[in-house]
Tab-separated table of C-alpha atoms and ligand atoms in Angstrom:
chain	number	residue	atom	x	y	z
A	1	MET	CA	9.215	-17.968	72.174
A	2	GLU	CA	9.447	-21.429	70.532
A	3	PHE	CA	8.567	-24.636	72.358
A	4	ALA	CA	11.468	-25.958	74.404
A	5	SER	CA	13.195	-29.224	73.573
A	6	VAL	CA	12.042	-31.914	76.000
A	7	LYS	CA	15.277	-33.803	75.440
A	8	GLU	CA	17.247	-30.791	76.640
A	9	LEU	CA	14.912	-30.117	79.578
A	10	LEU	CA	15.110	-33.726	80.750
A	11	CYS	CA	18.864	-34.095	80.287
A	12	LYS	CA	19.367	-30.997	82.437
A	13	ALA	CA	16.910	-32.373	85.011
A	14	GLN	CA	18.828	-35.655	85.081
A	15	GLU	CA	22.096	-33.827	85.615
A	16	MET	CA	20.726	-31.519	88.326
A	17	GLY	CA	18.522	-34.028	90.152
A	18	TYR	CA	15.027	-32.630	89.727
A	19	ALA	CA	12.081	-33.555	87.487
A	20	VAL	CA	10.161	-31.490	84.964
A	21	PRO	CA	6.414	-31.711	85.583
A	22	ALA	CA	4.242	-32.494	82.557
A	23	PHE	CA	0.610	-31.430	82.759
A	24	ASN	CA	-2.213	-32.716	80.585
A	25	VAL	CA	-4.111	-29.758	79.167
A	26	GLU	CA	-7.582	-30.005	77.686
A	27	ASN	CA	-8.706	-26.488	76.801
A	28	MET	CA	-7.568	-22.879	76.728
A	29	GLU	CA	-8.039	-22.422	80.483
A	30	THR	CA	-5.859	-25.378	81.464
A	31	VAL	CA	-3.120	-24.215	79.061
A	32	GLN	CA	-3.205	-20.730	80.584
A	33	GLY	CA	-3.421	-21.973	84.184
A	34	VAL	CA	-0.331	-24.177	83.827
A	35	ILE	CA	1.679	-21.447	82.097
A	36	GLN	CA	0.679	-18.930	84.775
A	37	ALA	CA	2.012	-21.323	87.438
A	38	ALA	CA	5.288	-21.904	85.567
A	39	GLU	CA	5.790	-18.172	85.105
A	40	GLU	CA	5.074	-17.337	88.744
A	41	LEU	CA	7.575	-19.938	89.947
A	42	ASN	CA	10.014	-19.391	87.069
A	43	ARG	CA	10.267	-23.134	86.333
A	44	PRO	CA	10.099	-24.949	82.981
A	45	VAL	CA	7.101	-27.241	82.436
A	46	ILE	CA	5.725	-29.488	79.711
A	47	LEU	CA	2.190	-29.088	78.353
A	48	GLN	CA	0.834	-32.339	76.969
A	49	THR	CA	-2.270	-33.518	75.148
A	50	THR	CA	-3.685	-37.020	74.815
A	51	PRO	CA	-5.337	-38.466	71.687
A	52	SER	CA	-8.816	-37.822	73.158
A	53	SER	CA	-8.019	-34.130	73.715
A	54	VAL	CA	-6.623	-34.015	70.189
A	55	ASN	CA	-9.857	-35.579	68.904
A	56	TYR	CA	-11.820	-33.002	70.879
A	57	ALA	CA	-10.016	-29.843	69.750
A	58	GLY	CA	-7.316	-30.735	67.203
A	59	LEU	CA	-3.515	-30.825	67.223
A	60	ASP	CA	-3.501	-27.521	65.375
A	61	PHE	CA	-5.714	-25.878	68.014
A	62	PHE	CA	-3.406	-26.924	70.863
A	63	ALA	CA	-0.262	-25.947	68.938
A	64	VAL	CA	-1.625	-22.468	68.163
A	65	CYS	CA	-3.183	-22.012	71.614
A	66	ALA	CA	0.012	-23.019	73.432
A	67	ARG	CA	2.241	-21.020	71.080
A	68	THR	CA	0.119	-17.927	71.689
A	69	ALA	CA	0.056	-18.501	75.439
A	70	ILE	CA	3.858	-18.757	75.696
A	71	ARG	CA	4.537	-15.708	73.536
A	72	ASN	CA	5.511	-13.543	76.495
A	73	THR	CA	6.809	-16.173	78.888
A	74	ARG	CA	10.346	-16.128	80.271
A	75	VAL	CA	10.487	-19.823	81.166
A	76	PRO	CA	10.984	-22.685	78.691
A	77	ILE	CA	7.688	-24.449	77.939
A	78	ALA	CA	7.439	-27.594	75.806
A	79	LEU	CA	4.485	-29.124	73.978
A	80	HIS	CA	4.260	-32.922	74.026
A	81	LEU	CA	1.887	-35.542	72.619
A	82	ASP	CA	1.008	-37.907	75.484
A	83	HIS	CA	0.245	-41.588	74.733
A	84	GLY	CA	0.501	-41.163	70.970
A	85	SER	CA	-1.503	-44.068	69.625
A	86	SER	CA	-0.114	-44.370	66.097
A	87	TYR	CA	2.793	-43.423	63.856
A	88	GLU	CA	0.472	-41.112	61.909
A	89	LEU	CA	-0.660	-39.187	64.995
A	90	ALA	CA	2.934	-38.774	66.194
A	91	ALA	CA	4.023	-37.592	62.741
A	92	ASN	CA	1.126	-35.112	62.575
A	93	ALA	CA	2.008	-33.718	65.999
A	94	MET	CA	5.574	-33.158	64.789
A	95	LYS	CA	4.206	-31.439	61.696
A	96	GLU	CA	2.109	-29.103	63.861
A	97	GLY	CA	5.210	-28.069	65.802
A	98	TYR	CA	4.976	-30.215	68.951
A	99	SER	CA	8.486	-30.358	70.401
A	100	SER	CA	8.036	-33.883	71.757
A	101	VAL	CA	5.881	-36.967	71.247
A	102	MET	CA	5.241	-40.160	73.145
A	103	ILE	CA	4.566	-43.243	71.089
A	104	ASP	CA	2.733	-45.735	73.255
A	105	GLY	CA	3.330	-49.277	72.059
A	106	SER	CA	3.013	-50.691	75.566
A	107	ARG	CA	0.072	-52.880	74.573
A	108	LEU	CA	2.117	-54.512	71.791
A	109	SER	CA	4.584	-57.377	72.053
A	110	PHE	CA	8.182	-56.413	72.885
A	111	GLU	CA	9.280	-56.744	69.245
A	112	ASP	CA	6.270	-54.852	67.861
A	113	ASN	CA	6.730	-52.090	70.438
A	114	ILE	CA	10.373	-51.806	69.314
A	115	GLY	CA	9.295	-51.731	65.651
A	116	LEU	CA	6.707	-48.953	66.079
A	117	THR	CA	8.829	-46.934	68.498
A	118	SER	CA	11.899	-47.121	66.226
A	119	ARG	CA	9.980	-45.686	63.276
A	120	VAL	CA	8.733	-42.735	65.351
A	121	SER	CA	12.153	-42.243	66.912
A	122	GLU	CA	13.804	-42.154	63.497
A	123	LEU	CA	11.393	-39.438	62.363
A	124	GLY	CA	11.860	-37.521	65.619
A	125	ASN	CA	15.641	-37.606	65.246
A	126	LEU	CA	15.327	-36.355	61.703
A	127	LEU	CA	13.064	-33.442	62.690
A	128	GLY	CA	14.662	-32.629	66.048
A	129	VAL	CA	11.584	-33.715	68.024
A	130	SER	CA	12.078	-35.636	71.293
A	131	VAL	CA	10.536	-39.108	71.552
A	132	GLU	CA	9.283	-40.893	74.684
A	133	ALA	CA	8.104	-44.509	74.732
A	134	GLU	CA	6.758	-46.931	77.331
A	135	LEU	CA	7.971	-50.364	78.257
A	136	GLY	CA	5.855	-52.464	80.571
A	137	SER	CA	2.385	-51.103	81.087
A	138	VAL	CA	1.021	-48.478	83.498
A	139	GLY	CA	-2.548	-49.547	84.215
A	140	GLY	CA	-5.686	-47.589	85.062
A	141	LYS	CA	-7.901	-45.222	83.140
A	142	GLU	CA	-5.986	-43.031	80.736
A	143	ASP	CA	-7.829	-41.001	78.170
A	144	SER	CA	-10.711	-43.094	76.846
A	145	SER	CA	-9.073	-46.461	77.479
A	146	ILE	CA	-9.052	-48.502	80.681
A	147	SER	CA	-6.289	-51.016	81.253
A	148	GLU	CA	-6.712	-53.425	84.139
A	149	SER	CA	-3.370	-55.099	83.586
A	150	VAL	CA	-0.111	-53.703	84.888
A	151	THR	CA	3.177	-55.173	83.682
A	152	PHE	CA	6.233	-53.845	85.468
A	153	THR	CA	9.223	-52.743	83.384
A	154	ASP	CA	11.990	-55.309	83.224
A	155	PRO	CA	15.429	-53.617	83.648
A	156	ALA	CA	17.247	-55.926	81.192
A	157	GLN	CA	14.551	-55.426	78.554
A	158	ALA	CA	14.708	-51.671	79.178
A	159	VAL	CA	18.393	-51.652	78.163
A	160	GLU	CA	17.683	-53.494	74.917
A	161	PHE	CA	14.610	-51.339	74.228
A	162	ALA	CA	16.470	-48.048	74.708
A	163	GLU	CA	19.433	-49.206	72.612
A	164	ARG	CA	17.393	-50.520	69.707
A	165	THR	CA	14.808	-47.717	69.524
A	166	LYS	CA	17.181	-44.788	70.256
A	167	ILE	CA	14.428	-42.985	72.167
A	168	ASP	CA	15.134	-39.883	74.248
A	169	SER	CA	13.202	-40.908	77.380
A	170	LEU	CA	11.549	-44.014	78.781
A	171	ALA	CA	8.246	-44.260	80.673
A	172	VAL	CA	8.554	-46.972	83.306
A	173	ALA	CA	5.888	-49.111	84.944
A	174	ILE	CA	6.789	-49.414	88.639
A	175	GLY	CA	3.359	-49.575	90.288
A	176	THR	CA	1.689	-46.284	89.411
A	177	SER	CA	-1.583	-46.247	87.535
A	178	HIS	CA	-3.582	-43.587	85.705
A	179	GLY	CA	-6.650	-42.006	87.319
A	180	PHE	CA	-7.774	-42.089	90.981
A	181	TYR	CA	-6.160	-44.691	93.273
A	182	LYS	CA	-8.365	-46.883	95.433
A	183	GLY	CA	-5.755	-47.217	98.194
A	184	GLU	CA	-2.241	-45.857	98.583
A	185	PRO	CA	-0.112	-46.898	95.596
A	186	LYS	CA	2.833	-49.203	96.342
A	187	LEU	CA	5.766	-48.313	94.133
A	188	ASP	CA	8.649	-50.645	93.354
A	189	ILE	CA	11.555	-48.283	94.098
A	190	LYS	CA	14.048	-51.148	93.994
A	191	ARG	CA	13.042	-51.830	90.407
A	192	LEU	CA	13.321	-48.123	89.575
A	193	LYS	CA	16.892	-48.117	90.955
A	194	GLU	CA	17.746	-51.166	88.842
A	195	ILE	CA	16.345	-49.534	85.706
A	196	ARG	CA	18.205	-46.293	86.493
A	197	ALA	CA	21.475	-48.196	86.955
A	198	ALA	CA	21.015	-50.035	83.666
A	199	VAL	CA	19.653	-47.326	81.360
A	200	ASP	CA	21.157	-43.878	80.963
A	201	ILE	CA	18.302	-41.925	79.276
A	202	PRO	CA	15.831	-39.862	81.383
A	203	LEU	CA	12.994	-41.856	82.968
A	204	VAL	CA	9.343	-40.797	83.075
A	205	LEU	CA	6.707	-41.432	85.746
A	206	HIS	CA	3.100	-41.734	84.581
A	207	GLY	CA	0.013	-41.850	86.792
A	208	THR	CA	1.370	-39.474	89.428
A	209	SER	CA	-1.879	-37.882	90.671
A	210	GLY	CA	-2.545	-39.419	94.082
A	211	VAL	CA	1.032	-40.594	94.672
A	212	PRO	CA	2.114	-39.143	98.062
A	213	ASP	CA	4.626	-36.281	97.824
A	214	GLU	CA	7.339	-38.184	99.709
A	215	VAL	CA	7.057	-41.081	97.265
A	216	VAL	CA	7.267	-38.727	94.276
A	217	LYS	CA	10.433	-37.236	95.809
A	218	GLU	CA	11.898	-40.705	96.266
A	219	CYS	CA	11.211	-41.454	92.595
A	220	ILE	CA	12.940	-38.224	91.564
A	221	ARG	CA	15.925	-39.010	93.782
A	222	ASN	CA	16.143	-42.356	92.020
A	223	GLY	CA	16.148	-41.154	88.454
A	224	ILE	CA	12.691	-39.939	87.416
A	225	CYS	CA	13.151	-36.758	85.331
A	226	LYS	CA	9.595	-36.170	84.021
A	227	VAL	CA	6.485	-36.490	86.169
A	228	ASN	CA	3.036	-36.663	84.523
A	229	TYR	CA	-0.097	-35.173	86.085
A	230	ALA	CA	-3.575	-35.335	84.543
A	231	THR	CA	-6.243	-36.365	87.080
A	232	ASP	CA	-5.139	-33.754	89.646
A	233	LEU	CA	-5.731	-30.888	87.239
A	234	ARG	CA	-9.023	-32.263	85.930
A	235	ASN	CA	-10.228	-32.669	89.469
A	236	ALA	CA	-9.193	-29.148	90.519
A	237	PHE	CA	-10.690	-27.587	87.387
A	238	THR	CA	-14.018	-29.408	87.593
A	239	LYS	CA	-14.480	-28.831	91.326
A	240	ALA	CA	-13.843	-25.102	90.939
A	241	VAL	CA	-16.232	-24.789	87.981
A	242	ARG	CA	-18.921	-26.725	89.878
A	243	LEU	CA	-18.491	-24.606	92.996
A	244	SER	CA	-18.659	-21.388	90.992
A	245	MET	CA	-21.887	-22.527	89.320
A	246	GLU	CA	-23.414	-23.568	92.643
A	247	LYS	CA	-22.526	-20.232	94.242
A	248	ASN	CA	-23.751	-18.162	91.294
A	249	PRO	CA	-26.609	-20.127	89.720
A	250	GLY	CA	-27.788	-17.119	87.710
A	251	ASP	CA	-24.402	-16.561	86.080
A	252	ILE	CA	-24.351	-17.479	82.425
A	253	ASP	CA	-21.007	-15.893	81.558
A	254	PRO	CA	-18.604	-18.805	80.890
A	255	LYS	CA	-15.663	-16.540	81.677
A	256	LYS	CA	-16.781	-16.491	85.338
A	257	TYR	CA	-16.853	-20.229	86.012
A	258	LEU	CA	-14.112	-21.170	83.554
A	259	GLY	CA	-11.980	-18.426	85.079
A	260	ALA	CA	-12.459	-20.057	88.475
A	261	GLY	CA	-11.349	-23.360	86.924
A	262	ARG	CA	-8.270	-21.704	85.447
A	263	GLU	CA	-7.274	-20.294	88.876
A	264	ALA	CA	-7.674	-23.725	90.469
A	265	VAL	CA	-5.484	-25.286	87.767
A	266	ALA	CA	-2.792	-22.654	88.372
A	267	GLU	CA	-2.851	-23.290	92.149
A	268	THR	CA	-2.631	-27.076	91.737
A	269	ALA	CA	0.096	-26.837	89.101
A	270	LYS	CA	2.120	-24.577	91.399
A	271	LYS	CA	2.104	-27.203	94.141
A	272	ARG	CA	3.205	-29.930	91.730
A	273	ILE	CA	5.952	-27.733	90.232
A	274	GLN	CA	7.317	-26.992	93.710
A	275	LEU	CA	7.334	-30.708	94.445
A	276	CYS	CA	9.176	-31.649	91.252
A	277	TYR	CA	11.898	-29.022	91.802
A	278	PHE	CA	12.036	-29.677	95.581
A	279	ASP	CA	15.776	-30.128	95.867
A	280	PHE	CA	16.825	-27.595	93.324
A	281	SER	CA	17.777	-23.967	93.725
A	282	GLU	CA	19.698	-21.891	91.212
B	301	13P	P1	-2.701	-39.239	86.296
B	301	13P	O1	-4.004	-38.967	85.653
B	301	13P	O2	-2.763	-40.373	87.239
B	301	13P	O3	-2.083	-38.029	86.884
B	301	13P	O4	-1.706	-39.728	85.127
B	301	13P	C1	-1.291	-38.805	84.183
B	301	13P	C2	-0.436	-39.434	83.146
B	301	13P	O5	0.369	-40.290	83.403
B	301	13P	C3	-0.576	-38.927	81.780
B	301	13P	O6	0.188	-39.641	80.885
């Protein structure tokens, strides 16, 4: 099976009123755990890798690993570059067969973000690869970078940004942040509704680990079509590996503790998939 088109997955989600969960994967076990969850629930999902994971293992490793893992799946699975940090990285991901890339120009000025995003979008359109970009800035710790500042997405700017860049989906900053939350996050749903009313492409929520389920549902009801999870899976994986090592200190077979991590990833991903498709039955 080939990687699914994210544009198609998200347009269908927008039409039907659910969201497609996107999970950050970091090794073979997280890839397999997420795919196992998608298969068991028969729901499409997006696998995504950040620049630091790409630095760790390589775009080619993830493309081959994911392609092998989906060989016998029945559900559509996409492979996406999360927070692509440069034109070159986005182009290389496309070359390796990723079906979608995010180009993250959120730290740039509005005009520079449009310039960079437009170049990637043009290439994506040419090669049939979906392109996501961010306007405003989701704060917190993502990958190896920490951003203290959060700038909420301006609905009027979002219209201009989407029109000029011709992107397929837009990541919005409405109060979420990457990594663990200190308190309960306060999301600006009114702003999300304004962006939804103004822009017709699918909207993406970043920083979703730690956002209460009811709030995630409210975001989906108000136009979010892709929901990103990273910290939740890392947390589940690491806790399970640690517990397995504590319980079996003499065990030196990595398959034992990494296998426990893979099961924990599958269980966590299943819960998030059920949440994202909460209102949807075929
Ligand atoms: P969390 O780590 O908060 O789940 O954020 C994930 C994310 O948005 C990846 O782009």
